[in-house]
Amino acid sequence: QVQLVQSGAEVKKPGASVKVSCKASGYTFATYYIHWVRQAPGQGLEWMGIIKPSGGSTSYVQKFQGRVTMTRDTSTSTVYMELSSLRSEDTAVYYCARGPPGTPYWFDPWGQGTLVTVSS
Amino acid sequence: SYELTQPPSVSVSPGQTAKITCSGDALPKQYAYWYQQKPGQAPVLLIYKDTERPSGIPERFSGSSSGTTVTLTISGAQAEDEADYYCQSADSSYTYVVFGGGTKLTVL
């Protein structure tokens, strides 16, 4: 079955970077897009951007431009999301989610989520 | 920026029908999607392209669209349907994804 398995929880200090992984299985990795969505504690869902595994092209929400980098390793069917210059407001659960190629964008399934805590 | 508006909360008695609305100016031109999120879990796709239901989703979940409002209907709500529900769409130029603020469904 299609599955996205994410790396474990992280605790980081303000100003540091975090890199979250998302390993895909059960389908042809290059065919589908991978999105990143985050959810601050008690808050709603926020889309961060997308990576297209076939060629590695990315598109980021303007809010995160300059701080986020999404990459992929086709040999292991794994996508990475790195967020730098962390601040307390970045404390959230970060989800990867698969999406069909092309637009419109939608998400199915989702990874289990990775809690990133930013605290001094 | 583009926004989708959902009611913060909806209550329903077991076995009754719950309706959760989502409003946005671009919805006549863009599909809407619905996700269910239970506490401590990742969201799950319930409805795609306004009205389509993925395999494995119970038939009591359905979606509809009318003008600038889309609606998720839960027919015969069950206790296990208590969760947060999010609508999702895109702006009219497909520039970015937007989520509604979420609706907490209480079954009591």
PDB file of C-alpha atoms in Angstrom:
ATOM      1  CA  GLN A   1       0.000   0.000   0.000  1.00  0.00           C
ATOM      2  CA  VAL A   2       1.057   3.586  -0.515  1.00  0.00           C
ATOM      3  CA  GLN A   3       2.909   4.819   2.534  1.00  0.00           C
ATOM      4  CA  LEU A   4       4.892   7.866   3.583  1.00  0.00           C
ATOM      5  CA  VAL A   5       7.066   7.395   6.663  1.00  0.00           C
ATOM      6  CA  GLN A   6       8.654  10.443   8.257  1.00  0.00           C
ATOM      7  CA  SER A   7      11.625  10.855  10.546  1.00  0.00           C
ATOM      8  CA  GLY A   8      11.273  11.316  14.283  1.00  0.00           C
ATOM      9  CA  ALA A   9      10.644  14.324  16.480  1.00  0.00           C
ATOM     10  CA  GLU A  10      13.253  17.056  16.738  1.00  0.00           C
ATOM     11  CA  VAL A  11      14.105  19.717  19.309  1.00  0.00           C
ATOM     12  CA  LYS A  12      16.074  22.669  18.023  1.00  0.00           C
ATOM     13  CA  LYS A  13      17.325  25.968  19.359  1.00  0.00           C
ATOM     14  CA  PRO A  14      16.327  29.265  17.760  1.00  0.00           C
ATOM     15  CA  GLY A  15      18.486  30.034  14.759  1.00  0.00           C
ATOM     16  CA  ALA A  16      19.269  26.391  14.042  1.00  0.00           C
ATOM     17  CA  SER A  17      18.108  24.299  11.082  1.00  0.00           C
ATOM     18  CA  VAL A  18      16.080  21.108  10.928  1.00  0.00           C
ATOM     19  CA  LYS A  19      15.883  18.496   8.175  1.00  0.00           C
ATOM     20  CA  VAL A  20      12.864  16.194   8.072  1.00  0.00           C
ATOM     21  CA  SER A  21      12.749  13.126   5.842  1.00  0.00           C
ATOM     22  CA  CYS A  22       9.793  11.415   4.172  1.00  0.00           C
ATOM     23  CA  LYS A  23      10.309   7.944   2.703  1.00  0.00           C
ATOM     24  CA  ALA A  24       7.783   6.826   0.105  1.00  0.00           C
ATOM     25  CA  SER A  25       6.816   3.269  -0.726  1.00  0.00           C
ATOM     26  CA  GLY A  26       4.102   1.348  -2.545  1.00  0.00           C
ATOM     27  CA  TYR A  27       4.100   3.377  -5.766  1.00  0.00           C
ATOM     28  CA  THR A  28       6.378   4.754  -8.479  1.00  0.00           C
ATOM     29  CA  PHE A  29       8.216   7.526  -6.666  1.00  0.00           C
ATOM     30  CA  ALA A  30       8.836   9.736  -9.695  1.00  0.00           C
ATOM     31  CA  THR A  31       5.210   9.851 -10.752  1.00  0.00           C
ATOM     32  CA  TYR A  32       3.660  11.801  -7.903  1.00  0.00           C
ATOM     33  CA  TYR A  33       4.431  15.150  -6.303  1.00  0.00           C
ATOM     34  CA  ILE A  34       5.291  15.486  -2.617  1.00  0.00           C
ATOM     35  CA  HIS A  35       3.965  18.437  -0.633  1.00  0.00           C
ATOM     36  CA  TRP A  36       4.881  19.722   2.816  1.00  0.00           C
ATOM     37  CA  VAL A  37       2.183  21.013   5.165  1.00  0.00           C
ATOM     38  CA  ARG A  38       2.671  22.150   8.732  1.00  0.00           C
ATOM     39  CA  GLN A  39       0.364  22.527  11.706  1.00  0.00           C
ATOM     40  CA  ALA A  40       1.234  24.648  14.726  1.00  0.00           C
ATOM     41  CA  PRO A  41      -0.109  23.433  18.089  1.00  0.00           C
ATOM     42  CA  GLY A  42      -3.887  23.820  18.192  1.00  0.00           C
ATOM     43  CA  GLN A  43      -3.899  25.529  14.798  1.00  0.00           C
ATOM     44  CA  GLY A  44      -4.926  24.735  11.237  1.00  0.00           C
ATOM     45  CA  LEU A  45      -3.033  23.412   8.243  1.00  0.00           C
ATOM     46  CA  GLU A  46      -0.521  25.519   6.318  1.00  0.00           C
ATOM     47  CA  TRP A  47       0.892  24.528   2.919  1.00  0.00           C
ATOM     48  CA  MET A  48       4.630  25.143   2.594  1.00  0.00           C
ATOM     49  CA  GLY A  49       5.438  24.005  -0.912  1.00  0.00           C
ATOM     50  CA  ILE A  50       5.985  21.165  -3.328  1.00  0.00           C
ATOM     51  CA  ILE A  51       8.721  19.066  -4.885  1.00  0.00           C
ATOM     52  CA  LYS A  52       8.361  17.117  -8.095  1.00  0.00           C
ATOM     53  CA  PRO A  53      10.500  13.990  -7.601  1.00  0.00           C
ATOM     54  CA  SER A  54      11.017  13.250 -11.293  1.00  0.00           C
ATOM     55  CA  GLY A  55      13.219  16.280 -11.928  1.00  0.00           C
ATOM     56  CA  GLY A  56      13.556  17.736  -8.454  1.00  0.00           C
ATOM     57  CA  SER A  57      11.901  21.060  -9.256  1.00  0.00           C
ATOM     58  CA  THR A  58      10.363  22.894  -6.339  1.00  0.00           C
ATOM     59  CA  SER A  59       7.923  25.665  -5.556  1.00  0.00           C
ATOM     60  CA  TYR A  60       7.749  27.312  -2.155  1.00  0.00           C
ATOM     61  CA  VAL A  61       5.189  29.533  -0.482  1.00  0.00           C
ATOM     62  CA  GLN A  62       6.561  33.063  -0.418  1.00  0.00           C
ATOM     63  CA  LYS A  63       6.428  33.126   3.383  1.00  0.00           C
ATOM     64  CA  PHE A  64       9.100  30.410   3.505  1.00  0.00           C
ATOM     65  CA  GLN A  65      11.242  31.527   0.552  1.00  0.00           C
ATOM     66  CA  GLY A  66      14.880  31.723   1.560  1.00  0.00           C
ATOM     67  CA  ARG A  67      14.404  29.494   4.627  1.00  0.00           C
ATOM     68  CA  VAL A  68      13.060  26.236   3.184  1.00  0.00           C
ATOM     69  CA  THR A  69      14.735  23.749   0.884  1.00  0.00           C
ATOM     70  CA  MET A  70      13.061  20.607  -0.430  1.00  0.00           C
ATOM     71  CA  THR A  71      15.202  17.907  -2.005  1.00  0.00           C
ATOM     72  CA  ARG A  72      14.823  14.289  -3.016  1.00  0.00           C
ATOM     73  CA  ASP A  73      16.912  11.133  -3.311  1.00  0.00           C
ATOM     74  CA  THR A  74      15.464   8.948  -6.027  1.00  0.00           C
ATOM     75  CA  SER A  75      17.704   6.009  -5.072  1.00  0.00           C
ATOM     76  CA  THR A  76      15.907   5.699  -1.731  1.00  0.00           C
ATOM     77  CA  SER A  77      12.530   7.257  -2.683  1.00  0.00           C
ATOM     78  CA  THR A  78      13.009   9.832   0.039  1.00  0.00           C
ATOM     79  CA  VAL A  79      12.133  13.511   0.131  1.00  0.00           C
ATOM     80  CA  TYR A  80      13.692  15.991   2.552  1.00  0.00           C
ATOM     81  CA  MET A  81      12.478  19.323   3.884  1.00  0.00           C
ATOM     82  CA  GLU A  82      15.037  21.571   5.532  1.00  0.00           C
ATOM     83  CA  LEU A  83      13.953  24.711   7.378  1.00  0.00           C
ATOM     84  CA  SER A  84      16.608  27.141   8.557  1.00  0.00           C
ATOM     85  CA  SER A  85      16.810  30.128  10.904  1.00  0.00           C
ATOM     86  CA  LEU A  86      14.254  28.489  13.145  1.00  0.00           C
ATOM     87  CA  ARG A  87      12.175  30.594  15.498  1.00  0.00           C
ATOM     88  CA  SER A  88       9.642  29.663  18.149  1.00  0.00           C
ATOM     89  CA  GLU A  89       6.786  30.218  15.691  1.00  0.00           C
ATOM     90  CA  ASP A  90       8.123  27.298  13.626  1.00  0.00           C
ATOM     91  CA  THR A  91       7.166  24.870  16.386  1.00  0.00           C
ATOM     92  CA  ALA A  92       4.719  22.599  14.597  1.00  0.00           C
ATOM     93  CA  VAL A  93       3.993  19.158  13.249  1.00  0.00           C
ATOM     94  CA  TYR A  94       5.368  18.917   9.732  1.00  0.00           C
ATOM     95  CA  TYR A  95       3.618  16.564   7.311  1.00  0.00           C
ATOM     96  CA  CYS A  96       4.624  15.310   3.913  1.00  0.00           C
ATOM     97  CA  ALA A  97       1.774  14.332   1.620  1.00  0.00           C
ATOM     98  CA  ARG A  98       1.569  12.805  -1.824  1.00  0.00           C
ATOM     99  CA  GLY A  99      -0.237  14.591  -4.611  1.00  0.00           C
ATOM    100  CA  PRO A 100      -1.110  13.666  -8.189  1.00  0.00           C
ATOM    101  CA  PRO A 101       0.964  15.224 -10.981  1.00  0.00           C
ATOM    102  CA  GLY A 102      -0.248  18.527 -12.340  1.00  0.00           C
ATOM    103  CA  THR A 103      -2.796  20.910 -10.914  1.00  0.00           C
ATOM    104  CA  PRO A 104      -4.978  21.205  -8.963  1.00  0.00           C
ATOM    105  CA  TYR A 105      -3.000  20.163  -5.916  1.00  0.00           C
ATOM    106  CA  TRP A 106      -4.456  17.823  -3.310  1.00  0.00           C
ATOM    107  CA  PHE A 107      -3.065  15.376  -0.817  1.00  0.00           C
ATOM    108  CA  ASP A 108      -3.425  11.642  -0.323  1.00  0.00           C
ATOM    109  CA  PRO A 109      -2.005   9.997   1.662  1.00  0.00           C
ATOM    110  CA  TRP A 110      -0.151  11.923   4.361  1.00  0.00           C
ATOM    111  CA  GLY A 111       2.871  10.940   6.376  1.00  0.00           C
ATOM    112  CA  GLN A 112       2.455  10.436  10.113  1.00  0.00           C
ATOM    113  CA  GLY A 113       3.921  13.855  10.879  1.00  0.00           C
ATOM    114  CA  THR A 114       7.116  15.038  12.556  1.00  0.00           C
ATOM    115  CA  LEU A 115       6.980  17.312  15.581  1.00  0.00           C
ATOM    116  CA  VAL A 116       9.604  20.031  15.475  1.00  0.00           C
ATOM    117  CA  THR A 117       9.986  21.986  18.694  1.00  0.00           C
ATOM    118  CA  VAL A 118      11.983  25.204  18.679  1.00  0.00           C
ATOM    119  CA  SER A 119      12.986  26.242  22.158  1.00  0.00           C
ATOM    120  CA  SER A 120      15.953  27.799  23.882  1.00  0.00           C
TER     121      SER A 120
ATOM    122  CA  SER B   1      -4.592  36.640   0.059  1.00  0.00           C
ATOM    123  CA  TYR B   2      -7.261  34.094  -0.739  1.00  0.00           C
ATOM    124  CA  GLU B   3      -9.218  32.572   2.153  1.00  0.00           C
ATOM    125  CA  LEU B   4     -11.630  29.732   2.741  1.00  0.00           C
ATOM    126  CA  THR B   5     -14.152  30.220   5.553  1.00  0.00           C
ATOM    127  CA  GLN B   6     -15.500  27.379   7.693  1.00  0.00           C
ATOM    128  CA  PRO B   7     -17.597  27.489  10.867  1.00  0.00           C
ATOM    129  CA  PRO B   8     -15.376  26.795  13.900  1.00  0.00           C
ATOM    130  CA  SER B   9     -17.700  24.148  15.270  1.00  0.00           C
ATOM    131  CA  VAL B  10     -20.695  22.009  14.368  1.00  0.00           C
ATOM    132  CA  SER B  11     -22.661  19.712  16.658  1.00  0.00           C
ATOM    133  CA  VAL B  12     -24.808  16.761  15.667  1.00  0.00           C
ATOM    134  CA  SER B  13     -26.685  14.008  17.475  1.00  0.00           C
ATOM    135  CA  PRO B  14     -25.737  10.425  16.700  1.00  0.00           C
ATOM    136  CA  GLY B  15     -27.560   9.172  13.628  1.00  0.00           C
ATOM    137  CA  GLN B  16     -28.434  12.645  12.421  1.00  0.00           C
ATOM    138  CA  THR B  17     -27.009  14.554   9.459  1.00  0.00           C
ATOM    139  CA  ALA B  18     -24.182  17.044   9.849  1.00  0.00           C
ATOM    140  CA  LYS B  19     -23.325  19.664   7.271  1.00  0.00           C
ATOM    141  CA  ILE B  20     -20.046  21.562   7.248  1.00  0.00           C
ATOM    142  CA  THR B  21     -19.730  24.487   4.858  1.00  0.00           C
ATOM    143  CA  CYS B  22     -16.714  26.115   3.267  1.00  0.00           C
ATOM    144  CA  SER B  23     -16.930  29.431   1.430  1.00  0.00           C
ATOM    145  CA  GLY B  24     -14.478  31.065  -0.960  1.00  0.00           C
ATOM    146  CA  ASP B  25     -14.643  33.348  -3.953  1.00  0.00           C
ATOM    147  CA  ALA B  26     -12.706  31.019  -6.261  1.00  0.00           C
ATOM    148  CA  LEU B  27     -14.742  27.911  -5.471  1.00  0.00           C
ATOM    149  CA  PRO B  28     -16.917  28.240  -8.593  1.00  0.00           C
ATOM    150  CA  LYS B  29     -13.710  27.806 -10.634  1.00  0.00           C
ATOM    151  CA  GLN B  30     -11.622  25.557  -8.379  1.00  0.00           C
ATOM    152  CA  TYR B  31     -12.275  22.115  -6.961  1.00  0.00           C
ATOM    153  CA  ALA B  32     -12.558  21.628  -3.230  1.00  0.00           C
ATOM    154  CA  TYR B  33     -11.168  18.817  -1.120  1.00  0.00           C
ATOM    155  CA  TRP B  34     -12.083  17.673   2.389  1.00  0.00           C
ATOM    156  CA  TYR B  35      -9.879  16.109   5.046  1.00  0.00           C
ATOM    157  CA  GLN B  36     -10.700  14.551   8.401  1.00  0.00           C
ATOM    158  CA  GLN B  37      -8.213  14.854  11.232  1.00  0.00           C
ATOM    159  CA  LYS B  38      -8.600  13.033  14.526  1.00  0.00           C
ATOM    160  CA  PRO B  39      -6.557  14.084  17.572  1.00  0.00           C
ATOM    161  CA  GLY B  40      -2.914  13.144  17.274  1.00  0.00           C
ATOM    162  CA  GLN B  41      -3.333  11.787  13.750  1.00  0.00           C
ATOM    163  CA  ALA B  42      -2.515  12.966  10.251  1.00  0.00           C
ATOM    164  CA  PRO B  43      -5.307  14.259   8.030  1.00  0.00           C
ATOM    165  CA  VAL B  44      -7.139  11.784   5.803  1.00  0.00           C
ATOM    166  CA  LEU B  45      -8.657  12.662   2.422  1.00  0.00           C
ATOM    167  CA  LEU B  46     -12.448  12.315   2.536  1.00  0.00           C
ATOM    168  CA  ILE B  47     -13.642  14.004  -0.647  1.00  0.00           C
ATOM    169  CA  TYR B  48     -11.792  15.142  -3.763  1.00  0.00           C
ATOM    170  CA  LYS B  49     -12.871  17.267  -6.717  1.00  0.00           C
ATOM    171  CA  ASP B  50     -15.943  18.531  -4.841  1.00  0.00           C
ATOM    172  CA  THR B  51     -17.925  15.290  -4.817  1.00  0.00           C
ATOM    173  CA  GLU B  52     -15.691  12.245  -5.352  1.00  0.00           C
ATOM    174  CA  ARG B  53     -15.070   9.806  -2.527  1.00  0.00           C
ATOM    175  CA  PRO B  54     -11.804   7.811  -2.377  1.00  0.00           C
ATOM    176  CA  SER B  55     -12.061   4.072  -1.970  1.00  0.00           C
ATOM    177  CA  GLY B  56     -12.356   3.070   1.660  1.00  0.00           C
ATOM    178  CA  ILE B  57     -14.233   6.205   2.741  1.00  0.00           C
ATOM    179  CA  PRO B  58     -17.708   5.359   4.092  1.00  0.00           C
ATOM    180  CA  GLU B  59     -20.676   6.308   1.931  1.00  0.00           C
ATOM    181  CA  ARG B  60     -22.095   8.502   4.694  1.00  0.00           C
ATOM    182  CA  PHE B  61     -19.537  11.141   3.695  1.00  0.00           C
ATOM    183  CA  SER B  62     -20.512  13.181   0.646  1.00  0.00           C
ATOM    184  CA  GLY B  63     -19.601  16.506  -0.907  1.00  0.00           C
ATOM    185  CA  SER B  64     -21.532  19.075  -2.878  1.00  0.00           C
ATOM    186  CA  SER B  65     -20.914  22.449  -4.460  1.00  0.00           C
ATOM    187  CA  SER B  66     -23.055  25.480  -5.122  1.00  0.00           C
ATOM    188  CA  GLY B  67     -21.576  28.776  -6.219  1.00  0.00           C
ATOM    189  CA  THR B  68     -19.024  30.044  -3.729  1.00  0.00           C
ATOM    190  CA  THR B  69     -19.866  27.397  -1.105  1.00  0.00           C
ATOM    191  CA  VAL B  70     -18.988  23.736  -0.872  1.00  0.00           C
ATOM    192  CA  THR B  71     -20.526  21.437   1.719  1.00  0.00           C
ATOM    193  CA  LEU B  72     -19.421  18.248   3.408  1.00  0.00           C
ATOM    194  CA  THR B  73     -22.395  16.165   4.518  1.00  0.00           C
ATOM    195  CA  ILE B  74     -22.167  13.349   7.030  1.00  0.00           C
ATOM    196  CA  SER B  75     -25.357  11.300   6.878  1.00  0.00           C
ATOM    197  CA  GLY B  76     -26.024   9.284  10.001  1.00  0.00           C
ATOM    198  CA  ALA B  77     -23.134  10.685  12.034  1.00  0.00           C
ATOM    199  CA  GLN B  78     -21.370   8.273  14.349  1.00  0.00           C
ATOM    200  CA  ALA B  79     -19.343   8.857  17.489  1.00  0.00           C
ATOM    201  CA  GLU B  80     -16.186   7.950  15.557  1.00  0.00           C
ATOM    202  CA  ASP B  81     -16.815  10.911  13.231  1.00  0.00           C
ATOM    203  CA  GLU B  82     -15.853  13.361  15.982  1.00  0.00           C
ATOM    204  CA  ALA B  83     -12.865  15.117  14.464  1.00  0.00           C
ATOM    205  CA  ASP B  84     -11.628  18.297  12.848  1.00  0.00           C
ATOM    206  CA  TYR B  85     -12.583  18.758   9.218  1.00  0.00           C
ATOM    207  CA  TYR B  86     -10.668  20.941   6.778  1.00  0.00           C
ATOM    208  CA  CYS B  87     -11.594  22.091   3.309  1.00  0.00           C
ATOM    209  CA  GLN B  88      -8.823  22.831   0.821  1.00  0.00           C
ATOM    210  CA  SER B  89      -8.690  24.478  -2.564  1.00  0.00           C
ATOM    211  CA  ALA B  90      -6.491  26.770  -4.637  1.00  0.00           C
ATOM    212  CA  ASP B  91      -6.588  30.364  -5.757  1.00  0.00           C
ATOM    213  CA  SER B  92      -7.963  30.996  -9.232  1.00  0.00           C
ATOM    214  CA  SER B  93      -4.514  30.976 -10.854  1.00  0.00           C
ATOM    215  CA  TYR B  94      -3.319  27.778  -9.132  1.00  0.00           C
ATOM    216  CA  THR B  95      -0.578  29.819  -7.476  1.00  0.00           C
ATOM    217  CA  TYR B  96      -1.026  28.427  -4.029  1.00  0.00           C
ATOM    218  CA  VAL B  97      -2.957  25.994  -1.899  1.00  0.00           C
ATOM    219  CA  VAL B  98      -5.297  27.269   0.764  1.00  0.00           C
ATOM    220  CA  PHE B  99      -6.950  25.481   3.674  1.00  0.00           C
ATOM    221  CA  GLY B 100     -10.023  26.534   5.568  1.00  0.00           C
ATOM    222  CA  GLY B 101      -9.579  27.188   9.262  1.00  0.00           C
ATOM    223  CA  GLY B 102     -11.117  23.858  10.200  1.00  0.00           C
ATOM    224  CA  THR B 103     -14.396  22.803  11.796  1.00  0.00           C
ATOM    225  CA  LYS B 104     -14.589  20.763  14.974  1.00  0.00           C
ATOM    226  CA  LEU B 105     -17.433  18.267  14.721  1.00  0.00           C
ATOM    227  CA  THR B 106     -18.947  17.141  18.001  1.00  0.00           C
ATOM    228  CA  VAL B 107     -21.270  14.132  18.033  1.00  0.00           C
ATOM    229  CA  LEU B 108     -23.408  14.191  21.173  1.00  0.00           C
TER     230      LEU B 108
END
